[in-house]
CSV table of C-alpha atoms in Angstrom, one decimal:
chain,number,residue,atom,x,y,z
A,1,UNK,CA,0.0,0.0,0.0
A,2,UNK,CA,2.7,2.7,1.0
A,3,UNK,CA,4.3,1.9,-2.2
A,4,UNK,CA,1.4,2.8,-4.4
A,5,UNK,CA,0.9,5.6,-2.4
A,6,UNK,CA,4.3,7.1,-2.8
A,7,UNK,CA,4.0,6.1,-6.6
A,8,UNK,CA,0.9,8.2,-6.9
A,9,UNK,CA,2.8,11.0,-5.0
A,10,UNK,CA,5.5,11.3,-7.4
A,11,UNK,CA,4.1,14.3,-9.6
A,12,UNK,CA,2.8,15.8,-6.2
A,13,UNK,CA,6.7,15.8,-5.4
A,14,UNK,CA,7.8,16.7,-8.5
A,15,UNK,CA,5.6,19.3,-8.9
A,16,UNK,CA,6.1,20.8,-5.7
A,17,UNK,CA,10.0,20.7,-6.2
A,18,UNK,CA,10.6,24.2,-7.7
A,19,UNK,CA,8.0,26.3,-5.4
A,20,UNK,CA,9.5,24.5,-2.3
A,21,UNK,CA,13.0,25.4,-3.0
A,22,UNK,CA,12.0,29.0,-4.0
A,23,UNK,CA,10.3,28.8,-0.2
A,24,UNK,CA,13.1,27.4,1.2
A,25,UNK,CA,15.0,30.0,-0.4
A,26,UNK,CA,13.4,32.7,1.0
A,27,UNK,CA,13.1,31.1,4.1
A,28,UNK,CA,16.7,31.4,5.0
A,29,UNK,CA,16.9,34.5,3.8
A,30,UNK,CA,14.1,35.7,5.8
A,31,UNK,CA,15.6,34.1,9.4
A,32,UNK,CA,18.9,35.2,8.6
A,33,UNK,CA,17.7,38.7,9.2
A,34,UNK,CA,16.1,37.7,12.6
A,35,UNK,CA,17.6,38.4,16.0
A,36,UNK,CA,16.8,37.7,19.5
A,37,UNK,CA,18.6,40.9,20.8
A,38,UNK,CA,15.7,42.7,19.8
A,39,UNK,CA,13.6,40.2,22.3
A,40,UNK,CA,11.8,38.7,20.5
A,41,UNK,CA,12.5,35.0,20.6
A,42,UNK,CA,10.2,32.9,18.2
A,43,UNK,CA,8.4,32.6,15.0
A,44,UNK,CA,4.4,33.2,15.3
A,45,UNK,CA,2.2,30.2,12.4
A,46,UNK,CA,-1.3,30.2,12.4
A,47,UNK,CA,-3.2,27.1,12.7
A,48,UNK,CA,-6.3,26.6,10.1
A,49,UNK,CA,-8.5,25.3,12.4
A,50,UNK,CA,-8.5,28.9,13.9
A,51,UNK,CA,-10.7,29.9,10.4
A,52,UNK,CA,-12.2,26.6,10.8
A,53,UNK,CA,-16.2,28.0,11.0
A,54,UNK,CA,-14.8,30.3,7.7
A,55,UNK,CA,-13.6,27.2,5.5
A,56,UNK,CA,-16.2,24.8,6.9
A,57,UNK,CA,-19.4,27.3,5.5
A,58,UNK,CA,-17.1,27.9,2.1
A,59,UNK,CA,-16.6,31.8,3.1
A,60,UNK,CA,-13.3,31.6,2.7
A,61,UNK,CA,-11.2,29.1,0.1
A,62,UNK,CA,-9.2,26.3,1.8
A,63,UNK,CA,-6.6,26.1,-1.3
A,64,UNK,CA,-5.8,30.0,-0.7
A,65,UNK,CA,-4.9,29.2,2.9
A,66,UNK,CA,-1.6,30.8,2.7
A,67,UNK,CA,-2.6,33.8,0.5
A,68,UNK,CA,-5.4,34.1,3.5
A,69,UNK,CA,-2.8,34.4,6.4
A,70,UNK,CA,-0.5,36.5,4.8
A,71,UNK,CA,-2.7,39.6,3.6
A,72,UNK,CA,-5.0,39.2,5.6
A,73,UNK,CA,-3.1,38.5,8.9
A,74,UNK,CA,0.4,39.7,8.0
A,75,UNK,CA,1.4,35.8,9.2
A,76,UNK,CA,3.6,33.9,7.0
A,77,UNK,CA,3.4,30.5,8.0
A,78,UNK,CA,1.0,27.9,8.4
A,79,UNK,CA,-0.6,24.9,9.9
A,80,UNK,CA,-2.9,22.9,7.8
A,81,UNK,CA,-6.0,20.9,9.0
A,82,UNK,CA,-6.3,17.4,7.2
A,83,UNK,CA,-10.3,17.4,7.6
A,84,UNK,CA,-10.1,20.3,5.1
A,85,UNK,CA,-8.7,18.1,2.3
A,86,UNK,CA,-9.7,14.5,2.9
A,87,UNK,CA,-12.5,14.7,0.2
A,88,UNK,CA,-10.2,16.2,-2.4
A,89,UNK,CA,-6.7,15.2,-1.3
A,90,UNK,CA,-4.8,14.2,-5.3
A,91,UNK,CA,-1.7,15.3,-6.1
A,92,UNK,CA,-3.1,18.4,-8.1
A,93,UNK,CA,-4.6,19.4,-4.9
A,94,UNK,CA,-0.8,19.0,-2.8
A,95,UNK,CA,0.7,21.1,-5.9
A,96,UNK,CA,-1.9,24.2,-6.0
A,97,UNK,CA,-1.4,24.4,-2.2
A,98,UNK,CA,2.2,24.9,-3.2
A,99,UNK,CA,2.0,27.2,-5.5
A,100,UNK,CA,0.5,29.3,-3.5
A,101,UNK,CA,2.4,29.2,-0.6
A,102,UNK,CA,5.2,29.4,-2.2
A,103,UNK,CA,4.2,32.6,-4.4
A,104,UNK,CA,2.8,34.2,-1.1
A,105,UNK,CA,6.6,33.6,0.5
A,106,UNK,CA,4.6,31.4,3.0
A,107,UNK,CA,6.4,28.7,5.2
A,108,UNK,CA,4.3,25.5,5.7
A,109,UNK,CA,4.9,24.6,9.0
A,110,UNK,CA,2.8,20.9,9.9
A,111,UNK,CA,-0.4,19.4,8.9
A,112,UNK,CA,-3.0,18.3,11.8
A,113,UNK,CA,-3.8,15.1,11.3
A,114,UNK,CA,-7.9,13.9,12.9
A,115,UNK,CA,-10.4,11.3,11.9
A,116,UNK,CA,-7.7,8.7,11.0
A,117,UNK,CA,-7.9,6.1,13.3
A,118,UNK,CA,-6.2,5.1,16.9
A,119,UNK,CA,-2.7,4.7,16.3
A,120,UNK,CA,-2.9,3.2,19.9
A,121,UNK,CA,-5.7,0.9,19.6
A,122,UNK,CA,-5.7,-2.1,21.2
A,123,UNK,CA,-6.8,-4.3,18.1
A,124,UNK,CA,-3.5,-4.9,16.0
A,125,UNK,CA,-4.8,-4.7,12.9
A,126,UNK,CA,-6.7,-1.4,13.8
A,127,UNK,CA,-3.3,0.0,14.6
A,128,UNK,CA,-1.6,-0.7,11.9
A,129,UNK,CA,-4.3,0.4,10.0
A,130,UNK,CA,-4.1,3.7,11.4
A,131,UNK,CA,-0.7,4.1,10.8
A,132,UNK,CA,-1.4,3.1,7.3
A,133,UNK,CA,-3.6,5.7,7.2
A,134,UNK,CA,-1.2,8.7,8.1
A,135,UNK,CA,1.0,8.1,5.1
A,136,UNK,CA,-1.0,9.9,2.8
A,137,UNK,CA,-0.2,12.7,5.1
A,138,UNK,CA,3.6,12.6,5.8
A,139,UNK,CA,3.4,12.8,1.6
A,140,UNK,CA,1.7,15.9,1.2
A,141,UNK,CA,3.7,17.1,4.1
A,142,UNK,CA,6.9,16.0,2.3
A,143,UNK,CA,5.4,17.4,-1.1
A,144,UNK,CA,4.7,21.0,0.6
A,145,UNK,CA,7.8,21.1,2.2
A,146,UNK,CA,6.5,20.5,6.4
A,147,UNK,CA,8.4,19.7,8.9
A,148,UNK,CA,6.0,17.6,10.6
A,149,UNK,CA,2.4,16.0,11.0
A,150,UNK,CA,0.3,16.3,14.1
A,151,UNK,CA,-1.4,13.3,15.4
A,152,UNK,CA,-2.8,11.9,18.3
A,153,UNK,CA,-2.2,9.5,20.9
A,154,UNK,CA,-5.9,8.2,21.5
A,155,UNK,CA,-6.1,4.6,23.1
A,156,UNK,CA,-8.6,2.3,25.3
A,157,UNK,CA,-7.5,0.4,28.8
A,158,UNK,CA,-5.5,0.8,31.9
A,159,UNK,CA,-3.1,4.1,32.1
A,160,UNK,CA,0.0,1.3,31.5
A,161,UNK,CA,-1.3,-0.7,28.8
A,162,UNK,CA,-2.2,2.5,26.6
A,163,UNK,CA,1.9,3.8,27.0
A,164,UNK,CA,2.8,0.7,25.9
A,165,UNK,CA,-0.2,0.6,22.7
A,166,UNK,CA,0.5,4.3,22.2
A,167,UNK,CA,4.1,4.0,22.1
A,168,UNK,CA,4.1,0.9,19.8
A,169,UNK,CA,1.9,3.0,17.1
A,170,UNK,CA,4.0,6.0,17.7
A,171,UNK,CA,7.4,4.4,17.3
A,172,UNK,CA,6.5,2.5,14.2
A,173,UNK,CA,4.9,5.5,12.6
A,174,UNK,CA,7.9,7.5,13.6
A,175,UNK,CA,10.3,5.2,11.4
A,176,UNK,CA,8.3,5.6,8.6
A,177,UNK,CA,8.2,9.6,8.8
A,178,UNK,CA,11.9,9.1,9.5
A,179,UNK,CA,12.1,7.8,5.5
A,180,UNK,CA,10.6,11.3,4.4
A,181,UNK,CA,12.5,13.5,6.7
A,182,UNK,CA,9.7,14.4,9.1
A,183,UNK,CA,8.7,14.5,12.4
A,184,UNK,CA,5.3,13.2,14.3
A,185,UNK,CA,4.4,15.6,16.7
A,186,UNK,CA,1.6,14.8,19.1
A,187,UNK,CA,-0.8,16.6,20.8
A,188,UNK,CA,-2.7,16.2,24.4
A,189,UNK,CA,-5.6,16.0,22.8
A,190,UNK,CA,-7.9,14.7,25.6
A,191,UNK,CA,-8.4,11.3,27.5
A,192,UNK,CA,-4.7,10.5,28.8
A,193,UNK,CA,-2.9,12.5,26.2
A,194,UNK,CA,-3.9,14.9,28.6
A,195,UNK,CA,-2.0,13.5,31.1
A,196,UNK,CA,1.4,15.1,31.1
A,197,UNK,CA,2.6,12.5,32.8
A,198,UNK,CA,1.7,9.9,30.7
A,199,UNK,CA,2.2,11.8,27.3
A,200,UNK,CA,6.1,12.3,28.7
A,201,UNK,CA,6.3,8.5,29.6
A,202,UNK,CA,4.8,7.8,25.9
A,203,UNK,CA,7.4,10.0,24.5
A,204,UNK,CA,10.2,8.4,26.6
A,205,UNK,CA,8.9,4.5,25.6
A,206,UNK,CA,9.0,5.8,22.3
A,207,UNK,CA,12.2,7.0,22.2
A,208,UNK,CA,12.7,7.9,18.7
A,209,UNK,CA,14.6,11.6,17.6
A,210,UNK,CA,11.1,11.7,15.0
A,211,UNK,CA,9.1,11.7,17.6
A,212,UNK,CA,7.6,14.9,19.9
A,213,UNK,CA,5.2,16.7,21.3
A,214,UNK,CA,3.0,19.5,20.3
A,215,UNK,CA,2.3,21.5,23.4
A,216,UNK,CA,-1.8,22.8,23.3
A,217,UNK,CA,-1.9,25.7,26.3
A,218,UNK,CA,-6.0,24.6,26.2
A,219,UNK,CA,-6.3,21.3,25.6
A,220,UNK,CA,-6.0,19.8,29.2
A,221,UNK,CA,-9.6,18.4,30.0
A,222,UNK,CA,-8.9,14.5,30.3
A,223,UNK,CA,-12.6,13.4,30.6
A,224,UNK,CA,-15.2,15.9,29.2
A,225,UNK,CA,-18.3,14.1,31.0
A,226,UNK,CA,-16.9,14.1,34.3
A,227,UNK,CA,-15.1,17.4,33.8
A,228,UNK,CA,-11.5,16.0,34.7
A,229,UNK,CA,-8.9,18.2,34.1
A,230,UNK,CA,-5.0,18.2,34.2
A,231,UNK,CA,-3.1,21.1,35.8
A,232,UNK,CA,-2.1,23.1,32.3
A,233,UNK,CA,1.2,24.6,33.4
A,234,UNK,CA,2.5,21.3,35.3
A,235,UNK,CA,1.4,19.7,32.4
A,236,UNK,CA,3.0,22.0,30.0
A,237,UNK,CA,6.4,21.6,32.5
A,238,UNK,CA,6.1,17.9,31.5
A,239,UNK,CA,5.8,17.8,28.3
A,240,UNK,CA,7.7,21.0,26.7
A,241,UNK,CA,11.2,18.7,26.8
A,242,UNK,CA,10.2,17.2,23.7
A,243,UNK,CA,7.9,19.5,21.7
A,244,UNK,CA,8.5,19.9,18.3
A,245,UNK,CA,5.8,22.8,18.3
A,246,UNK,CA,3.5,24.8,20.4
A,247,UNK,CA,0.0,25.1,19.7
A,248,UNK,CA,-1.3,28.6,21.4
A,249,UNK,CA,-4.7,28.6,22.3
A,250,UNK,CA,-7.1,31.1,23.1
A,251,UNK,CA,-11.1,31.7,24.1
A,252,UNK,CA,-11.4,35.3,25.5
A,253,UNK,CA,-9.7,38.2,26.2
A,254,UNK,CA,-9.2,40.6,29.2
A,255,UNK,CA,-9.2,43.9,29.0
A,256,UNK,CA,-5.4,44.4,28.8
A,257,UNK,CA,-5.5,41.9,26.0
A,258,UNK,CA,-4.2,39.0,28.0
A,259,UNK,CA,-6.0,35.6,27.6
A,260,UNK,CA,-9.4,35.2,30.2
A,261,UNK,CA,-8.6,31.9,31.3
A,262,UNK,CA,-5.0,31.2,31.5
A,263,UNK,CA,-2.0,33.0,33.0
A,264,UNK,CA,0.1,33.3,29.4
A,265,UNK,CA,2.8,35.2,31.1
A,266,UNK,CA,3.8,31.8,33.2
A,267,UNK,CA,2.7,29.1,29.7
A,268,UNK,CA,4.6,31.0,27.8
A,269,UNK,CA,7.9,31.8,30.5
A,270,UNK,CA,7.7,27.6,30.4
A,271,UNK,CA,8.2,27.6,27.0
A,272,UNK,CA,11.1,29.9,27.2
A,273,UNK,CA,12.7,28.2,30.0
A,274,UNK,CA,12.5,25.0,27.9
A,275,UNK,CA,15.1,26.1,25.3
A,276,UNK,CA,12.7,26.2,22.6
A,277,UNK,CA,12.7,28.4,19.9
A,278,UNK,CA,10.4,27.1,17.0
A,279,UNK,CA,7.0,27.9,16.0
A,280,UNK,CA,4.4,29.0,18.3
A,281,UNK,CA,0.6,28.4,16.6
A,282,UNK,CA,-2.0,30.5,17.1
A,283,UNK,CA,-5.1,28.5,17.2
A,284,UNK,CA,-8.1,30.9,18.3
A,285,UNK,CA,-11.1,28.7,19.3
A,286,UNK,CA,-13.5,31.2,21.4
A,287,UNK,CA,-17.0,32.2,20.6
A,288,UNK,CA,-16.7,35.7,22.1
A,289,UNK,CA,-15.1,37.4,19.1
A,290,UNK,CA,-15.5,36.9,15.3
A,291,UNK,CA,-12.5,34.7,13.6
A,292,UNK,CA,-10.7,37.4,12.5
A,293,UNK,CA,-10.6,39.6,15.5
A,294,UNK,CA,-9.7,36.6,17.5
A,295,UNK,CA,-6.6,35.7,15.4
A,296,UNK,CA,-5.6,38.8,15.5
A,297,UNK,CA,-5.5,39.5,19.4
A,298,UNK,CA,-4.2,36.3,19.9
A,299,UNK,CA,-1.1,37.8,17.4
A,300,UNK,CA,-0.6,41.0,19.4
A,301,UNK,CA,-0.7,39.0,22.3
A,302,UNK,CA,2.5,36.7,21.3
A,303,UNK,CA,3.8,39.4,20.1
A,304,UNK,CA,3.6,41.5,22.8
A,305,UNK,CA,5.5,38.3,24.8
A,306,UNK,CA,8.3,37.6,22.2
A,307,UNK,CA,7.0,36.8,18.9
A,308,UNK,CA,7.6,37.8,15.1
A,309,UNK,CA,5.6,37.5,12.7
């Protein structure tokens, strides 16, 4: 199956070729420029799903992503959502979304990967299957020039046997992006991903340089019924050794611009502490404020504590 995939892929890659080394061209040219004596300290991306209820009612145009970010939110790089191109994904699809990323001088950052199976199910062939079903993924990643895909670490059973079935889908998963020069970066994504505890054991029973984490400053709640929820900046302590990414989340906004909900001054002085220095995503999911004006204060906000954009 992966070999008929990657055969399939080949004009994808092809096509992509030029417009992601004309990207990556003016990538390095672009961070060449940047500085941290100036303070600021990382790159700001903006995550699709934060125009999700735009795409979703066709307002806006999922292939002009990139061309969406960058005029209309003065960001230059990106996070794609799969759900947006399952129905269409072909290799004519992969190469528009190149195009115009790469004639908006847009870096494509990740793709979110959902709705593709548990790669920590405990029925083997289910687990395999999912991991089959992330390929098509890590090529379109390749083909746009990513450096990653985000998945998730959903299982079923006891806190020790899910490490182990979460690890085992991980790890083997891992390899295969290794083949393509990307990473898997995972998410706490609810259930015991939100567990930083357990997420940082997965990652070290994985043990693979492919595989991370992707650090989501909201997405703590471990059992929506019951209302369970992980402490978000122990949490984010835990598993900010081995992100890959950080997924900046926001609902509401105080007066002074700060997120409602969640002390950002301490999330992000974790992040710093950690060494990192990558991406940080902005990933606006409230209902008090329009899409728009919800990316946006979420960018003056990371601006305001180290970013560029």
């Amino acid at each position: 199956m992966m070999e008929s995939r990657r055969n399939f892929m080949k004009g994808a890659l092809g096509l992509a070729a030029a417009s992601f080394l004309t990207r990556s061209g003016f990538s390095d040219e672009k961070k060449q420029k940047k500085s941290d004596l100036d303070g600021k300290w990382f790159d700001i991306s903006l995550a699709q799903w934060s125009i999700n209820k735009a795409f979703w009612s066709g307002e806006k145009d999922k292939m002009r992503f990139a061309e969406i970010a960058n005029n209309e939110f003065g960001i230059n790089a990106i996070e794609y959502v799969n759900q947006f191109y399952m129905k269409d994904y072909s290799a004519k699809m992969i190469d528009e979304l190149a195009r115009v990323s790469s004639g908006e001088g847009v870096d494509n950052v990740l793709i979110m990967c959902d709705r593709e199976g548990r790669l920590g199910d405990p029925d083997d062939a289910k687990r395999t299957q999912a991991i089959e079903n992330h390929l098509r993924w890590l090529e379109m990643a390749a083909a746009l020039g990513c450096g990653a895909i985000r998945v998730n670490a959903a299982s079923e059973g006891q806190f020790d046997v899910q490490l182990k079935l979460a690890a085992d889908g991980l790890r083997r998963l891992s390899e295969i992006a290794d083949t393509y020069g990307l990473n898997v970066i995972v998410e706490n994504h609810g259930g015991l991903s939100s567990n930083g505890a357990w997420l940082a054991a997965v990652m070290r029973l994985v043990d693979h340089p492919r595989c991370g984490t992707l650090p989501d400053f909201g997405n703590f709640k471990i059992n929506r019924e019951t209302g369970e929820e992980y402490d978000r900046y122990l949490g984010t302590e835990q598993i900010m050794p081995f992100a890959k990414g950080v997924s900046a989340k926001t609902h509401a906004f105080n007066p002074e611009g700060f997120e409602r909900d969640m002390d950002y001054l301490r999330l992000m002085d974790i992040v710093k502490r950690s060494g990192y220095r990558g991406y940080i995503g902005i990933e606006w999911e409230g209902k008090s404020l329009d899409e728009p004006t919800g990316i946006l204060m979420t960018k003056k906000l990371l601006q305001k504590l180290g970013g560029r954009a």
